[in-house]
């Protein structure tokens, strides 16, 4: 699935990442614990999270995650947007909860690899 | 003769800088043309180790050495040390504070994730002195 599609499925706002919209992703990982993301996430995944801090972007960078979705309408601040640009990670903001957003993506065909 | 040798200081409780050393190392390895799967495993292990230095130690450093056929990461800190290593290695065991959990860490997964992602893992610790972790990766 393309990041452009994820944006649509989640009724999300693209905070940063226009150049990444055509990138393909294979699966998703949803958690507020970066420890679990580091331990359990697969390759070519996106990250859905309700946690907003610079470590979310650093975790994404370490795992080569190309798209982070902040749920429950959370708006990342400038520091986070700057990191996203530096690491080349698209960031989206969606009004759905973590559970709802996960369900919508799963239903639309983004399964667990 | 090693291809690359470098060291990176890591400050205790500096959440703003936490992860910067691992990011630098990742980019250095990519530039060197190290296999991407190895870069991924080194990055994960290095970041877990760096976060541990930030949240559990009084500060320390990460040493990186790249040779023809292997890569070595060593983390060395100045305390407080780990009293029971088998217990610390157990998945789910964590002494992290609520503040650290609010940052998204402290699930007790880090050490076992480091061991899983490296080809060789060795940990030594002395209470009151410090902890040294050596991780080896085949290239
Ligand atoms: N460098 C260190 N100095 C002192 N204690 C440490 C150090 N590294 C780990 N520990 C101890 O070992 C425990 C387990 O570490 P581990 O990395 O597995 O989990 P964590 O850091 O608590 O959580 P997570 O890594 O999932 O975010 C820690 O909670 C801490 O008590
Ligand atoms: Mg840890």
Coordinates of C-alpha atoms and ligand atoms in Angstrom, one line a residue:
Chain A
X1 CA 0.0 0.0 0.0
X2 CA 1.2 3.5 -0.8
X3 CA 1.6 6.2 1.9
X4 CA -0.9 8.3 -0.1
X5 CA -3.5 5.5 0.4
X6 CA -2.8 5.4 4.2
X7 CA -3.4 9.1 4.3
X8 CA -6.8 8.6 2.7
X9 CA -7.9 5.5 4.7
X10 CA -7.1 7.3 8.0
X11 CA -8.6 10.6 7.0
X12 CA -5.3 12.0 8.0
X13 CA -3.5 15.2 7.5
X14 CA 0.0 15.1 6.0
X15 CA 2.2 17.1 8.4
X16 CA 5.3 16.5 6.3
X17 CA 6.3 14.0 3.6
X18 CA 5.0 15.1 0.2
X19 CA 8.1 13.4 -1.5
X20 CA 7.3 10.1 0.2
X21 CA 3.6 9.7 -0.8
X22 CA 4.3 7.1 -3.5
X23 CA 6.4 4.9 -1.2
X24 CA 5.1 1.3 -0.7
X25 CA 4.7 -0.1 2.8
X26 CA 4.0 -3.7 3.6
X27 CA 2.6 -3.7 7.1
X28 CA 2.0 -1.6 10.3
X29 CA 3.0 -1.6 13.9
X30 CA 0.9 0.1 16.5
X31 CA 2.2 0.9 20.0
X32 CA 3.0 3.7 22.5
X33 CA 6.0 1.7 23.7
X34 CA 9.1 2.3 21.6
X35 CA 10.7 -0.6 23.4
X36 CA 8.1 -2.9 21.8
X37 CA 8.4 -1.3 18.4
X38 CA 12.2 -2.0 18.5
X39 CA 11.7 -5.5 19.6
X40 CA 8.8 -6.6 17.4
X41 CA 8.4 -4.5 14.3
X42 CA 9.1 -6.0 10.9
X43 CA 10.7 -4.5 7.8
X44 CA 8.8 -2.0 5.5
X45 CA 6.4 -1.1 8.3
X46 CA 4.7 2.1 9.2
X47 CA 4.3 3.1 12.9
X48 CA 1.0 4.2 14.5
X49 CA 1.4 5.8 17.9
X50 CA -0.2 8.0 20.4
X51 CA 3.2 9.0 21.8
X52 CA 4.7 12.3 20.6
X53 CA 8.3 13.0 21.3
X54 CA 11.6 13.1 19.4
X55 CA 12.4 9.5 20.4
X56 CA 9.5 8.3 18.2
X57 CA 11.3 9.8 15.2
X58 CA 14.7 8.4 16.3
X59 CA 13.1 4.9 16.7
X60 CA 11.6 5.2 13.2
X61 CA 15.0 6.2 11.8
X62 CA 16.7 3.2 13.4
X63 CA 14.2 0.8 11.9
X64 CA 14.0 2.5 8.5
X65 CA 10.4 3.3 9.0
X66 CA 9.2 5.7 6.3
X67 CA 5.9 6.8 7.8
X68 CA 4.7 7.6 11.3
X69 CA 1.0 8.2 12.1
X70 CA 0.2 10.2 15.2
X71 CA -3.3 9.2 16.4
X72 CA -6.1 10.8 18.4
X73 CA -5.5 14.1 16.6
X74 CA -2.1 14.7 18.1
X75 CA -0.2 17.5 16.4
X76 CA 3.6 17.2 16.3
X77 CA 5.6 20.3 17.2
X78 CA 8.3 21.9 15.0
X79 CA 11.2 19.9 16.6
X80 CA 9.5 16.7 15.5
X81 CA 8.7 18.0 12.0
X82 CA 12.4 19.0 11.7
X83 CA 13.5 15.5 12.7
X84 CA 11.1 13.9 10.2
X85 CA 12.6 16.1 7.4
X86 CA 16.1 15.2 8.5
X87 CA 15.4 11.4 8.6
X88 CA 13.1 11.5 5.6
X89 CA 10.1 10.1 7.4
X90 CA 6.5 11.1 6.4
X91 CA 4.4 12.2 9.4
X92 CA 0.6 12.0 9.4
X93 CA -1.9 13.1 12.0
X94 CA -5.2 11.2 12.3
X95 CA -8.2 11.9 14.5
X96 CA -8.9 8.2 15.0
X97 CA -7.8 6.3 18.1
X98 CA -4.9 3.8 17.9
X99 CA -7.4 0.9 17.8
X100 CA -9.7 2.5 15.2
X101 CA -6.8 3.5 13.0
X102 CA -5.3 0.0 13.2
X103 CA -8.7 -1.5 12.3
X104 CA -9.2 0.7 9.3
X105 CA -5.8 -0.1 7.9
X106 CA -6.3 -3.8 8.5
X107 CA -9.7 -3.8 6.8
X108 CA -8.4 -1.9 3.8
X109 CA -5.9 -4.7 3.2
X110 CA -2.7 -3.7 5.1
X111 CA -2.2 -7.0 6.9
X112 CA 0.5 -8.5 9.1
X113 CA 3.2 -9.9 6.9
Chain B
X1 CA 44.2 -2.8 11.1
X2 CA 40.6 -1.8 11.5
X3 CA 38.7 0.1 8.7
X4 CA 37.1 2.4 11.2
X5 CA 37.3 3.2 14.9
X6 CA 35.4 5.8 16.7
X7 CA 33.8 6.6 20.0
X8 CA 30.7 8.5 21.1
X9 CA 30.0 9.9 24.6
X10 CA 26.5 9.4 26.0
X11 CA 25.2 11.6 28.8
X12 CA 22.9 10.3 31.5
X13 CA 19.2 11.5 31.3
X14 CA 19.8 13.6 28.2
X15 CA 16.6 12.7 26.4
X16 CA 17.1 15.3 23.7
X17 CA 20.4 13.9 22.5
X18 CA 19.4 10.2 23.2
X19 CA 19.8 8.3 19.9
X20 CA 22.1 10.8 18.2
X21 CA 25.2 8.5 18.5
X22 CA 23.2 5.6 17.1
X23 CA 22.0 7.7 14.2
X24 CA 25.6 8.8 13.4
X25 CA 26.8 5.2 13.5
X26 CA 24.0 4.1 11.3
X27 CA 24.9 6.7 8.7
X28 CA 28.6 5.9 8.9
X29 CA 27.9 2.2 8.3
X30 CA 25.6 2.9 5.3
X31 CA 28.3 5.1 3.8
X32 CA 30.9 2.4 4.2
X33 CA 28.6 0.1 2.2
X34 CA 27.9 -2.4 5.0
X35 CA 25.1 -4.8 4.1
X36 CA 21.7 -3.2 4.9
X37 CA 20.5 -6.1 7.0
X38 CA 23.6 -5.8 9.2
X39 CA 23.1 -2.1 9.4
X40 CA 19.6 -2.6 10.6
X41 CA 20.6 -5.1 13.3
X42 CA 23.5 -2.9 14.5
X43 CA 21.2 0.2 14.6
X44 CA 18.6 -1.6 16.7
X45 CA 21.2 -3.0 19.1
X46 CA 23.1 0.2 19.3
X47 CA 20.0 2.4 20.0
X48 CA 18.8 0.0 22.7
X49 CA 22.3 0.2 24.3
X50 CA 22.4 4.0 24.0
X51 CA 18.9 4.4 25.5
X52 CA 20.1 2.2 28.4
X53 CA 23.1 4.4 29.0
X54 CA 20.8 7.4 29.1
X55 CA 18.0 6.0 31.3
X56 CA 19.9 3.6 33.6
X57 CA 23.5 4.7 33.8
X58 CA 25.5 7.7 35.1
X59 CA 26.8 8.2 31.7
X60 CA 29.2 6.4 29.4
X61 CA 30.3 5.9 25.9
X62 CA 29.8 3.7 22.8
X63 CA 32.9 2.4 21.0
X64 CA 32.6 1.3 17.4
X65 CA 35.2 -0.8 15.5
X66 CA 34.8 -2.0 12.0
X67 CA 37.2 -4.7 10.6
X68 CA 37.2 -6.5 7.3
X69 CA 35.1 -9.4 8.5
X70 CA 33.5 -8.1 11.7
X71 CA 32.0 -5.1 13.5
X72 CA 32.2 -4.6 17.3
X73 CA 30.1 -2.3 19.5
X74 CA 31.1 -1.8 23.1
X75 CA 29.2 0.3 25.6
X76 CA 31.0 1.2 28.8
X77 CA 29.4 3.2 31.6
X78 CA 30.5 4.5 35.0
X79 CA 27.7 2.9 37.1
X80 CA 25.6 2.1 39.0
X81 CA 26.1 -1.5 37.7
X82 CA 23.7 -4.4 37.4
X83 CA 23.3 -6.5 40.6
X84 CA 21.7 -9.5 38.9
X85 CA 22.5 -9.9 35.2
X86 CA 20.2 -13.0 34.5
X87 CA 17.3 -11.1 36.0
X88 CA 18.1 -8.0 34.0
X89 CA 18.3 -10.0 30.8
X90 CA 14.8 -11.5 31.4
X91 CA 12.2 -10.1 29.0
X92 CA 9.8 -7.8 30.9
X93 CA 12.1 -7.1 33.8
X94 CA 12.7 -3.3 34.1
X95 CA 13.6 -0.9 36.8
X96 CA 12.7 2.1 34.6
X97 CA 10.8 5.0 36.3
X98 CA 7.4 6.2 35.3
X99 CA 9.0 9.2 33.6
X100 CA 11.0 6.9 31.4
X101 CA 7.9 4.9 30.6
X102 CA 6.1 8.1 29.6
X103 CA 8.9 8.5 27.0
X104 CA 8.1 5.1 25.5
X105 CA 10.8 3.0 27.1
X106 CA 11.1 0.6 30.0
X107 CA 9.4 -2.5 28.8
X108 CA 12.3 -4.7 29.8
X109 CA 13.0 -5.8 26.2
X110 CA 16.3 -4.0 25.5
X111 CA 19.0 -6.4 26.6
X112 CA 17.3 -9.4 25.1
X113 CA 16.7 -7.5 21.9
X114 CA 20.5 -6.6 21.8
X115 CA 21.4 -10.2 22.3
X116 CA 19.0 -11.3 19.5
X117 CA 20.2 -8.8 17.0
X118 CA 23.9 -9.4 17.5
X119 CA 26.0 -12.4 16.5
X120 CA 27.9 -12.3 19.8
X121 CA 26.8 -10.7 23.1
X122 CA 28.7 -10.4 26.3
X123 CA 27.8 -8.4 29.4
X124 CA 29.9 -7.7 32.4
X125 CA 28.9 -5.6 35.4
X126 CA 30.1 -4.6 38.8
X127 CA 27.8 -2.8 41.2
X128 CA 29.3 0.6 42.1
X129 CA 31.7 0.4 39.2
X130 CA 29.9 0.1 35.9
X131 CA 28.6 -2.1 33.0
X132 CA 30.4 -3.1 29.8
X133 CA 28.5 -4.7 27.0
X134 CA 30.3 -6.1 23.9
X135 CA 28.3 -7.0 20.8
X136 CA 29.9 -8.6 17.7
X137 CA 28.5 -8.7 14.2
X138 CA 29.8 -10.8 11.3
X139 CA 30.2 -8.8 8.1
Ligands
LIG1 N1 23.8 0.3 31.6 C1 23.1 -0.1 32.6 N2 23.4 0.3 33.9 C2 22.6 -0.1 34.9 N3 21.5 -0.9 34.8 C3 21.2 -1.3 33.6 C4 21.9 -0.9 32.4 N4 21.3 -1.5 31.4 C5 20.3 -2.2 31.8 N5 20.2 -2.1 33.2 C6 19.2 -2.7 34.0 O1 18.6 -3.9 33.3 C7 17.2 -3.7 33.2 C8 16.7 -4.3 31.9 O2 17.3 -3.6 30.8 P1 16.5 -3.7 29.4 O3 17.2 -2.8 28.4 O4 16.3 -5.1 29.0 O5 15.1 -3.1 29.8 P2 14.7 -1.5 30.0 O6 15.7 -0.6 29.6 O7 14.2 -1.4 31.4 O8 13.4 -1.4 29.1 P3 13.4 -1.3 27.5 O9 14.8 -1.6 27.0 O10 12.4 -2.3 27.0 O11 13.1 0.1 27.2 C9 16.9 -2.2 33.3 O12 15.6 -2.0 33.8 C10 18.0 -1.8 34.4 O13 17.6 -2.2 35.7
LIG2 MG1 16.6 -0.8 27.7

